[in-house]
Coordinates of C-alpha atoms in Angstrom, one line a residue:
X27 CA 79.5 31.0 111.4
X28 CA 77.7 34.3 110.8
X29 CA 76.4 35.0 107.9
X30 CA 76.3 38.8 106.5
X31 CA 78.6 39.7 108.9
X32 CA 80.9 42.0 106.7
X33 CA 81.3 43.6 103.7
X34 CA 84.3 44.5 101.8
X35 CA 86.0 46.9 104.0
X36 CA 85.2 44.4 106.8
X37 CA 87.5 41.5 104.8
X38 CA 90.0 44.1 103.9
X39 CA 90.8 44.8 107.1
X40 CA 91.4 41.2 108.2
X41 CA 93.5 40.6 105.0
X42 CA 95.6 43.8 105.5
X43 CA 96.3 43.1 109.7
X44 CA 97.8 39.8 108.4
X45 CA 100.1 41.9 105.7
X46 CA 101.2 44.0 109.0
X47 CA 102.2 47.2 107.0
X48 CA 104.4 48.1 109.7
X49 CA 106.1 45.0 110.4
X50 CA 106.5 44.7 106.4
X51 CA 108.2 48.4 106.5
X52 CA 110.3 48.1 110.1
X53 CA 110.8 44.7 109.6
X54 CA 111.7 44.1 106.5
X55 CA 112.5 46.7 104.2
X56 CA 116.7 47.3 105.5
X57 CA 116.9 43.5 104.6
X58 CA 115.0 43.8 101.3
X59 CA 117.7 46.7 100.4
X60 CA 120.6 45.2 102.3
X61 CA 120.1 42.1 100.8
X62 CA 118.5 42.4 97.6
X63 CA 118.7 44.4 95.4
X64 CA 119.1 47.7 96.8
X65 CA 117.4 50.8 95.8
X66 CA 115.1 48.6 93.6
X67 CA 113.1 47.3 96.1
X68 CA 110.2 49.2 95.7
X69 CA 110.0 47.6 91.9
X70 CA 110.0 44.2 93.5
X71 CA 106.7 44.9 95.1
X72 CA 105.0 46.1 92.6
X73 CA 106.4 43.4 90.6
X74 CA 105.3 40.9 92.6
X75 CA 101.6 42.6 93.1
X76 CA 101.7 42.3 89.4
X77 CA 102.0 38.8 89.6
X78 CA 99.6 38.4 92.5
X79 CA 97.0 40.1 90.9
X80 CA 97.5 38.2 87.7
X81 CA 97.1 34.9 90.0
X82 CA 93.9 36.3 92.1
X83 CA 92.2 36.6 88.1
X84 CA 91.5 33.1 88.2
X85 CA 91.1 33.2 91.8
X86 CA 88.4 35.1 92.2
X87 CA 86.6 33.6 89.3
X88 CA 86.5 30.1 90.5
X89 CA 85.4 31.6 93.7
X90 CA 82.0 32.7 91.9
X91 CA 80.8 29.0 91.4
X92 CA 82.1 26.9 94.5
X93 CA 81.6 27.6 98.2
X94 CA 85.4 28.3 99.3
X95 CA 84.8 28.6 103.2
X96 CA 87.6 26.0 102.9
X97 CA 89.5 28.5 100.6
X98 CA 92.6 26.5 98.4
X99 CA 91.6 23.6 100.3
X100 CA 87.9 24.2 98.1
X101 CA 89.9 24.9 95.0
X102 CA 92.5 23.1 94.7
X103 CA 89.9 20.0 95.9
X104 CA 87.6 21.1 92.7
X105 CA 90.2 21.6 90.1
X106 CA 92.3 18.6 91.0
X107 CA 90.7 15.8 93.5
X108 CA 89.9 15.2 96.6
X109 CA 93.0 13.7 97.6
X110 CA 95.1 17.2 95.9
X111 CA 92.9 19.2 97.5
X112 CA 93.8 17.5 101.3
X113 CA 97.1 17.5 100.7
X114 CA 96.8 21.4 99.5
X115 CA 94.9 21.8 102.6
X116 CA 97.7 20.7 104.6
X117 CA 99.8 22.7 102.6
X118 CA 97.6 25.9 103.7
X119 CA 97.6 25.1 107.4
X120 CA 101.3 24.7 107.4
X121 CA 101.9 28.1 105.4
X122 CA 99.4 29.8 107.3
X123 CA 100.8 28.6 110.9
X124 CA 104.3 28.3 109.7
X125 CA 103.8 33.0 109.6
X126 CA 101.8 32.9 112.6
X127 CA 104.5 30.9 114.7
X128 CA 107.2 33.2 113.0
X129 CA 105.3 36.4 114.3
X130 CA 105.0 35.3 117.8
X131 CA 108.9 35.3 118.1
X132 CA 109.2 38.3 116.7
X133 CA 106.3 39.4 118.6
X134 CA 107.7 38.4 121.9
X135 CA 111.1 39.8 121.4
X136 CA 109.9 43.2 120.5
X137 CA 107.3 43.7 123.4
X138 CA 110.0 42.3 125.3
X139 CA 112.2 45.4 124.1
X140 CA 109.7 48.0 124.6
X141 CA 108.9 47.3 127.8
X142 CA 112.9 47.7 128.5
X143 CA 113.4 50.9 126.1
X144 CA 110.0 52.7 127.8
X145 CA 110.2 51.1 131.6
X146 CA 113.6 49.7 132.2
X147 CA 111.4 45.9 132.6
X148 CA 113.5 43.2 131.8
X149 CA 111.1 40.4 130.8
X150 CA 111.3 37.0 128.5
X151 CA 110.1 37.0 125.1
X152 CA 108.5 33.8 125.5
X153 CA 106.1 35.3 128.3
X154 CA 104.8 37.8 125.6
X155 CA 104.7 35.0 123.3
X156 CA 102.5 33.0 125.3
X157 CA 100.4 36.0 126.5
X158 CA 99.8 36.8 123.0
X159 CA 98.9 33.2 122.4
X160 CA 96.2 33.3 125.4
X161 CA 94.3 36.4 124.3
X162 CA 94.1 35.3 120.6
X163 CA 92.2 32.3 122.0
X164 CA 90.1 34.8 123.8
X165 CA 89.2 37.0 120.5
X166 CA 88.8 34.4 118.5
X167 CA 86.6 32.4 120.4
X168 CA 84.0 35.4 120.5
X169 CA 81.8 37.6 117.7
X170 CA 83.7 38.2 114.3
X171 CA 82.7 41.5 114.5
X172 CA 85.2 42.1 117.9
X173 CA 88.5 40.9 115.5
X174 CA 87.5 43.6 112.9
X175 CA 86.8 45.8 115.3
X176 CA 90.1 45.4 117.1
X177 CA 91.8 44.9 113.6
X178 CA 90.5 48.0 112.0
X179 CA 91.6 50.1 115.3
X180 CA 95.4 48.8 114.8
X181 CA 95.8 49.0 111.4
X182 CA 94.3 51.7 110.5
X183 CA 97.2 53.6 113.3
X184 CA 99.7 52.1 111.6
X185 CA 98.8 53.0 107.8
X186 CA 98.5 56.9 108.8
X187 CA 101.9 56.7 110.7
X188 CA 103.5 55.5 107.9
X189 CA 100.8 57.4 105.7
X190 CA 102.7 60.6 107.1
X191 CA 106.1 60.0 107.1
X192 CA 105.7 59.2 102.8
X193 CA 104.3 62.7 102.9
X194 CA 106.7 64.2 104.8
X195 CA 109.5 62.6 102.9
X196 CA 108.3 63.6 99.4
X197 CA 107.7 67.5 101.1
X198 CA 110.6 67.4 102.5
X199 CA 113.0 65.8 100.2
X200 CA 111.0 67.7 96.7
X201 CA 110.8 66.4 93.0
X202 CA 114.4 66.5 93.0
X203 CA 114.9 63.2 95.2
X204 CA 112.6 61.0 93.5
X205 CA 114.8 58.5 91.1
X206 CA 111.8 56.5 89.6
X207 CA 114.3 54.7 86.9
X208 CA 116.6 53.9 90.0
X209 CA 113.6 52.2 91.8
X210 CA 111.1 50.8 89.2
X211 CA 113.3 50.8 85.8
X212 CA 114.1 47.0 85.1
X213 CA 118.1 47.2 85.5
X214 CA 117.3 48.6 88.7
X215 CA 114.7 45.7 90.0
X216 CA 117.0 43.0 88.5
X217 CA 120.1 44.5 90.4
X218 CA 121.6 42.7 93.5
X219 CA 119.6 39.5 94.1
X220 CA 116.4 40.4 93.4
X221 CA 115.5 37.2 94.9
X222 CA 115.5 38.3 98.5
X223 CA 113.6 41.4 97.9
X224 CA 111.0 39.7 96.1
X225 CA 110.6 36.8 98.9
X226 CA 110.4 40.0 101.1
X227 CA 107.4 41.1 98.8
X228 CA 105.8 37.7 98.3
X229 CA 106.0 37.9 102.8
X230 CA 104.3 41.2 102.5
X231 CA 101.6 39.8 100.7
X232 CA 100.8 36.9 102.4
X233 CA 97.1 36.4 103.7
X234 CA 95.5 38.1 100.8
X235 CA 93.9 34.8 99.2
X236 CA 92.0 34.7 102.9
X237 CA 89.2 36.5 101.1
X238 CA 87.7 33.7 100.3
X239 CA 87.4 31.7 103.5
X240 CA 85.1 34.2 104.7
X241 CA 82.9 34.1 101.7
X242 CA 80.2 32.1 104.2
X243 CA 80.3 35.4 106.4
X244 CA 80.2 38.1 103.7
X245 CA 77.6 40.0 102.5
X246 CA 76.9 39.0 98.2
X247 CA 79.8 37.0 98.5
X248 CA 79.9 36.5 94.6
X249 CA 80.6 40.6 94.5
X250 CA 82.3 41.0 97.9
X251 CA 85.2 38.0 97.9
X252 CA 86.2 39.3 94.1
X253 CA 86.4 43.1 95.2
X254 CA 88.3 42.6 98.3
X255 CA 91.0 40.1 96.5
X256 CA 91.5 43.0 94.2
X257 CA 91.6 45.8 96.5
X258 CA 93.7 44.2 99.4
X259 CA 95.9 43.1 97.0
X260 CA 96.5 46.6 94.9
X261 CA 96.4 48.5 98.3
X262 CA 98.7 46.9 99.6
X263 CA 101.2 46.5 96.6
X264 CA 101.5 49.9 95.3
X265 CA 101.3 51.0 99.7
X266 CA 104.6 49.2 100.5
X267 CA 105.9 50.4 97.8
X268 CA 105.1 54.2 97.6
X269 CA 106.5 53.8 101.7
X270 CA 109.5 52.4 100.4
X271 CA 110.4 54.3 97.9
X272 CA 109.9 57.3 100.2
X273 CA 112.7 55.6 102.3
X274 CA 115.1 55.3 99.1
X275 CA 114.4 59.1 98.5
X276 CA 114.8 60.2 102.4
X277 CA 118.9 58.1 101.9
X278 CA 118.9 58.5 98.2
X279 CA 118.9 55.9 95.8
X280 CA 123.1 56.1 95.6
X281 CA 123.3 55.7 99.6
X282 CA 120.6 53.9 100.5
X283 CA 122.3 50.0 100.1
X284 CA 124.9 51.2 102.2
X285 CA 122.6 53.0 104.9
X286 CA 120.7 49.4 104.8
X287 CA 124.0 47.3 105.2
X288 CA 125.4 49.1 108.1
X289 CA 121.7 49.4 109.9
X290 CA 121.7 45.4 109.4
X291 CA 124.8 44.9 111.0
X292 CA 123.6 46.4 114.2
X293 CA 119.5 46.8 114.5
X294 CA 117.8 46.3 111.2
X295 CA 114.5 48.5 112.8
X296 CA 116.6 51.5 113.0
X297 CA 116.5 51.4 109.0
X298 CA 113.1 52.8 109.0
X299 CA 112.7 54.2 112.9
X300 CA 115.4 56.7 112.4
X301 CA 113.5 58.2 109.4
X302 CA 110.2 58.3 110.8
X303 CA 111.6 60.0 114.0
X304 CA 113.6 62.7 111.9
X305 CA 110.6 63.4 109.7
X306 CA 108.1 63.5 112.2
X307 CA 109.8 64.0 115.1
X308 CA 110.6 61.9 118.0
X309 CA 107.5 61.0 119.3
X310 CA 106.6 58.7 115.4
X311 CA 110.0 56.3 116.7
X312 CA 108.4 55.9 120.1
X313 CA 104.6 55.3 118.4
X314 CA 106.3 53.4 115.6
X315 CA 108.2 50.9 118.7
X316 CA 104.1 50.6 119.8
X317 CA 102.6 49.9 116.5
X318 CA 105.3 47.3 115.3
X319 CA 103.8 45.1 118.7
X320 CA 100.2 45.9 118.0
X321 CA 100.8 44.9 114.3
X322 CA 102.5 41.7 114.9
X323 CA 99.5 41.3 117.3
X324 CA 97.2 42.4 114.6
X325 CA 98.9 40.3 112.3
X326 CA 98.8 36.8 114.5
X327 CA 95.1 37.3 115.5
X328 CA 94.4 37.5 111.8
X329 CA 95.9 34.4 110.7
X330 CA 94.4 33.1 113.7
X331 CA 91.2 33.5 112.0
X332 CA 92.0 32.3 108.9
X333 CA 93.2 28.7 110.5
X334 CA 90.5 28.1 112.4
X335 CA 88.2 27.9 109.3
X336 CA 90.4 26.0 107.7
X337 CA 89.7 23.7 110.6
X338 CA 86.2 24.3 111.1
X339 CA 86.1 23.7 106.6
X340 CA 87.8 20.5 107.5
X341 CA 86.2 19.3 109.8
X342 CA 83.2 19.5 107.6
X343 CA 84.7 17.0 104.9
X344 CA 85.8 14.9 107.0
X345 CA 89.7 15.6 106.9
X346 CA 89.8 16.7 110.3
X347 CA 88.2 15.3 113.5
X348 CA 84.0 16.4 114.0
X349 CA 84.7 18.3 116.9
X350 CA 86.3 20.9 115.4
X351 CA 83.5 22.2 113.3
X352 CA 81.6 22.7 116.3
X353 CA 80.3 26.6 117.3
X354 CA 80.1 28.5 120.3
X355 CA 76.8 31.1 121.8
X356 CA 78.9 33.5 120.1
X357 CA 78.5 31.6 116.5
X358 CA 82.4 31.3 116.5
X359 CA 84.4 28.3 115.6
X360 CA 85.5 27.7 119.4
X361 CA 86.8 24.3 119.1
X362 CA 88.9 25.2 116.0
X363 CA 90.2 27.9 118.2
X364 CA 91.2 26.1 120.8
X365 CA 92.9 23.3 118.6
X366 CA 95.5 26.1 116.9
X367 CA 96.1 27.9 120.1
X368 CA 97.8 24.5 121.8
X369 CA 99.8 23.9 118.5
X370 CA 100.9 27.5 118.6
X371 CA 102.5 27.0 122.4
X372 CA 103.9 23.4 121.8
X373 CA 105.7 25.0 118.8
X374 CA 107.0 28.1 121.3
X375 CA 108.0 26.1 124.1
X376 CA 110.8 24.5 122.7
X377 CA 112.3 27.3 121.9
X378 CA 112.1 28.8 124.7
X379 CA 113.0 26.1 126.7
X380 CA 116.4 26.0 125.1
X381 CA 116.6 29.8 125.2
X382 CA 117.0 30.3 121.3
X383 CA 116.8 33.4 119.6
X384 CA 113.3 33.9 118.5
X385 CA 114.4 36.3 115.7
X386 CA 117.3 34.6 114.5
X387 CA 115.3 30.7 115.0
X388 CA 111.9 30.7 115.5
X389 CA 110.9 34.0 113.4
X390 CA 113.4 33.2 110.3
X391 CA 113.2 29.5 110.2
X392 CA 109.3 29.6 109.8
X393 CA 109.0 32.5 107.5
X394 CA 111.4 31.0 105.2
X395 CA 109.0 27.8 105.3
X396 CA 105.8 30.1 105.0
X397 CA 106.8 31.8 102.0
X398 CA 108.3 28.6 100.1
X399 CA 104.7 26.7 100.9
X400 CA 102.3 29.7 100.0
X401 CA 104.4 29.7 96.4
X402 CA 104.1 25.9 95.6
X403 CA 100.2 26.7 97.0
X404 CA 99.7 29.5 94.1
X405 CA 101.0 27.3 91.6
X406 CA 98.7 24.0 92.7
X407 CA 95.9 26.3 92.6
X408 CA 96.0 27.6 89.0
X409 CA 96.8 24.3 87.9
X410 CA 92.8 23.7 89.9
X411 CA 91.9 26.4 88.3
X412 CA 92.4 25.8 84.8
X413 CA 91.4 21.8 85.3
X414 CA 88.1 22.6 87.1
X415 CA 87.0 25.3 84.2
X416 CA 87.7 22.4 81.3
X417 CA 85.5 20.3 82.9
X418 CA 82.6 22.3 83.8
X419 CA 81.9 24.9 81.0
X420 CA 80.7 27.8 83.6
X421 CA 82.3 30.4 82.2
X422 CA 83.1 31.8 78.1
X423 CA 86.1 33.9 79.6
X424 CA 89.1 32.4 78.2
X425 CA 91.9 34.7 79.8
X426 CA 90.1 34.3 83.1
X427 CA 89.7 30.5 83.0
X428 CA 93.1 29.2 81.1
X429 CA 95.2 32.3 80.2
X430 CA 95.8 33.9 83.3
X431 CA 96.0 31.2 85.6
X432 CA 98.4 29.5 83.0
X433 CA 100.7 32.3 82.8
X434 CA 100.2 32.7 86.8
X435 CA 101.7 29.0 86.6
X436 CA 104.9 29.9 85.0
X437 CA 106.1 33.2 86.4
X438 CA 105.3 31.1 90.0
X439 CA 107.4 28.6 89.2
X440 CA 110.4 30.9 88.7
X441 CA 109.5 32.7 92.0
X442 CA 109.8 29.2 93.4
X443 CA 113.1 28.4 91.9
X444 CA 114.2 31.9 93.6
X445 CA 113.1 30.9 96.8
X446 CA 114.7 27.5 96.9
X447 CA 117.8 28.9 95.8
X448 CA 117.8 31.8 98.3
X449 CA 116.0 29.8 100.8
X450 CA 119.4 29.5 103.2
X451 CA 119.8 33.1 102.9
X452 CA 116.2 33.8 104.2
X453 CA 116.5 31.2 106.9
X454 CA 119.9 31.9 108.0
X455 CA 119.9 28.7 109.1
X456 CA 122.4 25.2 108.7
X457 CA 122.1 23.2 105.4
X458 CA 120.7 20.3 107.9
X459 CA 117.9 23.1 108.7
X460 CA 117.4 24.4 105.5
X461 CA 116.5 20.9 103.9
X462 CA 114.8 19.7 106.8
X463 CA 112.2 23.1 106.6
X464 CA 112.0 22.6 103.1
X465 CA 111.2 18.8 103.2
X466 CA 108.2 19.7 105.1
X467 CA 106.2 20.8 101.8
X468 CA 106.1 17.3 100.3
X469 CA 105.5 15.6 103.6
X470 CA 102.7 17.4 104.3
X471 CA 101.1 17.4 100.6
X472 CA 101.7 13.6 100.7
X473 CA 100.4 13.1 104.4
X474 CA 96.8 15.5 103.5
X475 CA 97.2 13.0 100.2
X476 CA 96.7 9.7 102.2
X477 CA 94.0 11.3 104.9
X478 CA 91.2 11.1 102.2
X479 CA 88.5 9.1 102.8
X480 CA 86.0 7.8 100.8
X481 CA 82.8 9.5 102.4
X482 CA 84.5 13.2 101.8
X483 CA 81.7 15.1 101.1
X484 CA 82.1 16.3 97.2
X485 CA 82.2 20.1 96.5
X486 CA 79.5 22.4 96.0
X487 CA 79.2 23.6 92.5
X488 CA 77.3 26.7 92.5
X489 CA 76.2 27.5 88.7
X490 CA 76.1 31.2 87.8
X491 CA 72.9 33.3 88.3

């Protein structure tokens, strides 16, 4: 790995490509309002960013004394065990791939439609899918610096696309169509089922904890992993929801559940396309059509990263065959690379073989799965968090070491009991598929559990300066 490769806005911009803004505002915000609790929405992000942020306080403190290349695999290893922290590593790999595999369907149906709605091409997803696959092997088996290069390029389109149409909504629209009890007032956030929309938000935040795995790469990673945490996860809180708000003020907080139910029936996109192309004109649907692709690319090529050092991390302790901590000329983890790009097609190719919907199968089924494993992950790591700081006496903080992490603990746990009892709704799947998704957690916390061996290396405790 290289070392001082990036700074802050560096990390930020490989946290906020695997947030894909876009694909969190095209994507999901009809079925956040459709299905949850309507014109609240926007609450329910910052909500959950609240919550997030109250999590990342122990977080990032922990990250000041151990080397967390391995990120909640190092934490939850330090806090809890060896054996916790290989079955939380597991737990990780699975969340992490579980979004990735989810955004190559949807990845491969939508370049599959623009290529019909701009060129009349009819073409399978699945080639896009596989395509995609191919040249995140490429990236990521080269420099860093070429994935934040490429990163900071697409994201940085989509955030001043949807940058403008907020602006031209609250210009357009006035004072006069802002409803900020209707949005952010608690009756409003606790409307509806305000589980959906906050599974929605907990989606859109996903990949901000990857701070820390690239603390081995970052400039003063003691300063830099703690200021990104914070930043990517504020940015892209109160972001989603300014954007979302702006579409409950363009419909109007009394219209906009029904605008969202009868865009779901047909094409959820058009939710938040027909907007941007009335406010902008009709060249924003067109560049919109082109950034939701290059965000879910953005998005996979991101997470791509992240699992390959949890591989190459691994690897190191022993967890995960030697060969995949192994570099390239290009000081990237090319084995590691390698290793997630063949799980990523064998978990395509079934699908496609039986010609499944990937929107409806493989995109829904693995999200649901993503966001139910990164929960129980926040909760096993503030559990770590408070264990490792009673046992080593690093730090005199006591909100940052026990009460925030604690309190982290218990407003998780309710998130999770929202998520297991909207999981089927989120899936859309059969009961057989909903409990065979969900039974994956514990078989993969009890199979990292049993793959500890006795020569793991222990972690590095890195007392404060």
């Amino acid at each position: 790995m290289k070392r001082n490769a990036f700074g802050v806005p560096g990390i930020l911009f490989f946290v906020l490509s695997a947030q894909a803004p876009l694909t969190s505002i095209v994507g999901a915000a009809c079925l956040a309002v459709a299905l949850g609790n309507g014109a609240g929405a926007p609450g329910a992000y910052l909500a959950v960013g609240l919550v997030v942020i109250l999590f990342a306080v122990g977080f990032t403190t922990i990250t000041r004394h151990l080397d967390t290349r391995g990120g909640f695999f190092a934490v939850i290893r330090a806090g809890l065990g060896l054996r916790a922290g290989a079955g939380g590593s597991l737990l990780a790999l699975l969340s992490y791939n579980a979004v990735q595999f989810a955004m190559y369907g949807l990845l491969g149906a939508s370049t599959s439609g623009l290529l019909t709605r701009l060129a009349g091409v009819e073409s399978p997803w699945w080639l896009w899918s596989l395509l995609s696959i191919a040249l995140v092997l490429f990236l990521g088996s080269r420099k860093v610096e070429l994935g934040a290069r490429v990163l900071a390029v697409l994201v940085a389109a989509e955030l001043v696309l949807l940058t403008a149409f907020a602006i031209g909504v609250l210009v357009s629209r006035g004072a006069a169509a802002l409803d900020v009890a209707g949005s952010f007032g608690p009756l409003a956030v606790l409307a509806g089922a305000p589980g959906i929309a906050i599974m929605f938000a907990i989606a859109s935040m996903f990949g901000f904890e990857s701070t820390a795995i690239y603390s081995s790469e970052a400039r003063d990673p003691k300063r830099t992993v703690p200021r990104a945490t914070y930043v990517a996860v504020t940015v892209i809180a109160v972001f989603l929801a300014f954007v979302t708000w702006m579409l409950v003020a363009y419909y109007g907080s009394g219209s906009v559940g029904a605008a969202a139910g009868e865009a779901l029936a047909s094409e959820p996109a058009v939710f938040a396309l027909a907007p941007l192309e009335n406010v902008l004109g009709g060249w924003a649907g067109t560049a919109a059509d082109v950034l939701l692709v290059t965000s879910l690319f953005a998005g996979v090529l991101a997470f791509h990263n992240m699992i390959t050092r949890y591989f190459h991390a691994m690897a190191g302790s022993n967890l995960f065959p030697a060969v995949l901590e192994r570099t390239n000329r290009h000081q990237a983890p090319a084995a590691a690379s390698l290793a997630q790009s063949v799980v990523a097609a064998a978990v395509v190719a079934p699908f496609a073989a039986l010609g499944l919907n990937p929107v409806a199968t493989l995109f829904s089924w693995f999200s649901g799965l993503a966001v139910a494993t990164l929960v129980v992950l926040y909760i096993l790591t503030s559990v770590a968090v408070i264990a490792y700081f009673r046992r080593h006496r690093v730090e005199p903080n006591r909100w940052t070491t026990f009460g925030a992490p604690a309190l982290s603990v218990v407003l998780m746990l309710g998130i999770l009991a929202l998520v297991v009892n909207n999981f089927g709704t989120l899936t859309g799947g059969s009961t057989l598929t909903v409990v065979l998704l969900l039974a994956a957690v514990p078989v993969m916390f009890a199979l990292g559990w049993s793959r500890v061996r006795a020569r793991t290396a222990a972690p590095e405790v890195v007392e404060p300066a």
